[in-house]
Amino acid sequence: MKNWLILGATSAIAEEVMRIWAGRGYKLFLVARNQDKMDMIKADLGVRGASQVETYVLDANETTKHISMLDEADKRMGHIDGVFVAHGTLPDQKACEQSYDVAYQEIHTNALSVISLLTEVANRFEVRGHGDIAVISSVAGDRGRQSNYVYGAAKALLSSFLQGLRNRLVKSNVHVLTIKPGFVDTPMTAEFDKGALWASTEQVAQGIVSAVDKQRNEAYLPGFWWAIMFIIKHVPEFIFKKLSM
Amino acid sequence: MMAKQYVSWGRYPYKQQKGFDFSWRNQELPENTNFLPQGNARSYGDSCMNQNGVVVSSRKLNRFINYDQKTGLIRCEAGVTLNQILDLVEPHGWFLHVTPGTKFVTVGGALANDVHGKNHHVAGSFGCYVTQFEIMRSDGTRMVCSPLENADYFAATIGGLGLTGFIVWVELNLKKVENSAVNVENIKYNSLSEFFTLSEDSEEDYEYTVAWVDCLAKGEQAGRGHFSRANHAKNQVKPSRPKMTLSVPIDPPLSMINSLTLKAFNSLYYNRQKEERAYSTVHYDPFFYPLDGIKNWNRVYGPKGFLQFQCVIPPENSESAIREILERISAANRGSFLAVLKVFGDVPSPGLLSFPRPGATLALDFPYQGTKTLALLDQLDDVVFQSKGAIYPAKDAHMSGSHYNQYYPKVEQFKQFIDPAISSSFWSRVMEEK
Ligand SMILES: Cc1cc2nc3c(=O)[nH]c(=O)nc-3n(C[C@H](O)[C@H](O)[C@H](O)COP(=O)(O)OP(=O)(O)OC[C@H]3O[C@@H](n4cnc5c(N)ncnc54)[C@H](O)[C@@H]3O)c2cc1C
Ligand SMILES: NC(=O)c1ccc[n+]([C@@H]2O[C@H](COP(=O)([O-])OP(=O)(O)OC[C@H]3O[C@@H](n4cnc5c(N)ncnc54)[C@H](OP(=O)(O)O)[C@@H]3O)[C@@H](O)[C@H]2O)c1
């Protein structure tokens, strides 16, 4: 039996992951901005077999409330074994280029809010001597590209932070997973034309659950993105800077 | 891999569609556009297509709402597939009262076509087990419909082709089974009249009956095939569930179904069983959903796609009309890969426009080969019309509008329930060319 806290619980990818965990009878503590959506998800997870589902309304950017949220989770669930972070926004790159405030806000949502939460979670898990931390970053963090480098920079910050955290916590038996999805068909990408590289939320969720089970450090999802990003990362900068990507 | 095109299963007519995902049951429908609700697009022709507007897809609207393990009453959002329901309930000894030949359909789609299964002669259609559902109209009003509440919309929406409003959630009754197995008896038979005898003899003792017909056989042998009859197993057997392993990963440039492969397949299939009778106990998957074992099998028909044809012929004309249809196909040298024949029972269908009614139903598919294919379908449509039968919209891209109006005599009564913002390619076609 496992107790998971999920931040960004209304994300399409997170919902699919939680369905698999519910089928295993896990206890789930859902954190998201929208109570109505969480209520609908809660009923579904209950039917699918979750042994307990709790909901908690929070905007991830309200970092001053992270500690009280974690305390409440511990109180209602007994304890938390795992934290899964799934919230995120896909910024309007052009707007970020025009305004530092917009860029900052995006970096706050996609990276700083996660760092705030994980700073506290890491210390708690470190003391307890066990725990799972799984975070959705993105292949976009592997190399900056003109079409979305503010999002990419936030995800890169997140990926590096998680690398260091993994390195620090390995001796405390706390496991850290960095999830790097490619293109996934979700509300975040509703406006995009979908081609052969696109994956479904079900596919990506299975990959996430199995990466957590196998205690992997980093998971490109679907796996072929590892090869694509290997190539992209190795194109020399003097060529890369001229590409329109 | 997904291509977000919302194209129907037969891929004829092939049209890119603009899709809008309806993902949360408290959300609004798109404004200022005509639309058509769509489920998993497992209908073959144009009944799940809307050439001049958008489709509002329920594929992300797939949450369970309530499930009573004791009574087998389940309520879920309209985009939940039968596959998802079975995965959830079968381990608790529950099953669907009615299931079509694929489990990758949504409850909303199954309701809107009032689908039928191999047990129609005893169970009736899908709508018979729907206790209530909610529809949302384009003006934003929501209506809970049941046999007691908004009963007129209840009857119009079951089999209503998505035209009465967007179905948000559905509640249905499940049926008790002992385990996941079915006991199947497979009988090789030699003629059409033998089929009707077997059907009649099996009606009482077998819950599921269906036949595969070798549609290249001629003369005396026309209509020969394999008759399969089955019941849910009662004993403690647990056959293993075959894994879905095959897939048609790409679009072949040409149809792989042509007269050569058809001949080979039909004769191999007919002769696969040496003995006259064979018995087996199998998992429900290969019995109910043989085609689901091959992902994207519709791609074998190539880029031009294919058409289905399914009719029902009233009992008094069944044998003669089915014989004539088989003769015409064979005369046109256009066999069908999969020809499926079954006798429906007389359980009344609850929908105003439901397809199932007493008689024999025959389903065929044809690769689209231009006018030759359409000319044959014209002939078959005429036979059905003359014999007072009907054609199934879920599998149609061709029937004539005037015939449609005879096949579905309650159309006029139905029209008052149509939502003014909803349109479909199928509906425009059959209403225009009257
Ligand atoms: C291999 C195979 C075997 C089949 N075997 C059978 C069979 O044995 N018996 C049988 O009866 N059928 C059979 N069918 C046809 C299939 O069951 C029907 O076409 C079914 O309705 C498809 O459901 P769907 O979810 O894909 O809906 P779609 O095809 O997307 O839509 C079907 C209809 O439902 C409407 N609809 C869908 N969702 C909603 C909603 N939320 N609100 C309002 N309207 C909605 C659409 O507007 C459309 O009119 C088979 C199909 C295949 C591919
Ligand atoms: N889709 C892709 O192609 C793709 C690729 C790589 C990585 N990812 C990452 O995958 C994760 C999940 O995204 P998704 O694809 O599942 O899209 P999604 O369904 O749109 O999910 C994004 C979620 O983030 C939540 N959110 C946004 N800002 C928030 C805030 N300030 N506080 C709390 N919650 C907030 C949203 O909540 P509301 O419901 O309240 O709006 C929404 O549930 C994200 O981190 C995303 O960056 C996605």
Coordinates of C-alpha atoms in Angstrom, one line a residue, chain A residues 10 15 19 36-37 40-41 43-44 47-48 185-186 190 194-200 202-203 224, chain B residues 1-4 21 23-26 59-60 62-67 74-75 77 80 84 88 92:
Chain A
T10 CA -6.3 17.7 -12.7
E15 CA -5.3 11.7 -14.0
R19 CA -6.2 5.6 -12.4
D36 CA -15.2 20.7 -9.1
K37 CA -12.7 18.9 -11.3
M40 CA -15.2 14.3 -10.6
I41 CA -11.7 12.7 -10.5
A43 CA -15.4 9.7 -7.7
D44 CA -13.7 8.0 -10.6
V47 CA -14.8 3.4 -8.4
R48 CA -11.4 2.2 -9.8
D185 CA -2.1 14.7 -26.6
T186 CA -3.5 16.7 -23.7
A190 CA -5.1 21.0 -27.9
K194 CA -1.0 15.8 -34.1
G195 CA 1.4 13.5 -36.1
A196 CA 3.2 10.3 -35.7
L197 CA 5.4 11.4 -32.8
W198 CA 2.4 12.1 -30.5
A199 CA 1.7 9.8 -27.6
S200 CA -1.5 9.3 -25.7
E202 CA -2.5 6.3 -21.4
Q203 CA 0.9 5.4 -23.0
F224 CA 12.3 6.8 -28.5
Chain B
M1 CA 0.3 7.0 -32.1
M2 CA -2.6 9.2 -32.9
A3 CA -3.7 11.2 -35.8
K4 CA -6.2 13.7 -34.5
D21 CA -12.8 17.8 -26.9
S23 CA -13.5 16.7 -21.3
W24 CA -15.4 17.7 -18.1
R25 CA -19.0 17.1 -17.5
N26 CA -19.6 20.6 -16.1
R59 CA -12.9 10.6 -25.9
K60 CA -11.6 12.5 -22.9
N62 CA -14.3 9.0 -19.6
R63 CA -14.7 8.9 -15.8
F64 CA -16.8 6.5 -13.7
I65 CA -19.3 8.2 -11.5
N66 CA -20.8 5.4 -9.5
Y67 CA -20.7 1.6 -9.4
I74 CA -23.0 1.5 -13.1
R75 CA -23.0 5.2 -14.0
E77 CA -19.4 9.6 -18.4
V80 CA -16.1 5.5 -21.2
Q84 CA -13.0 0.1 -19.7
L88 CA -13.5 -2.9 -14.1
H92 CA -16.4 -8.9 -9.8

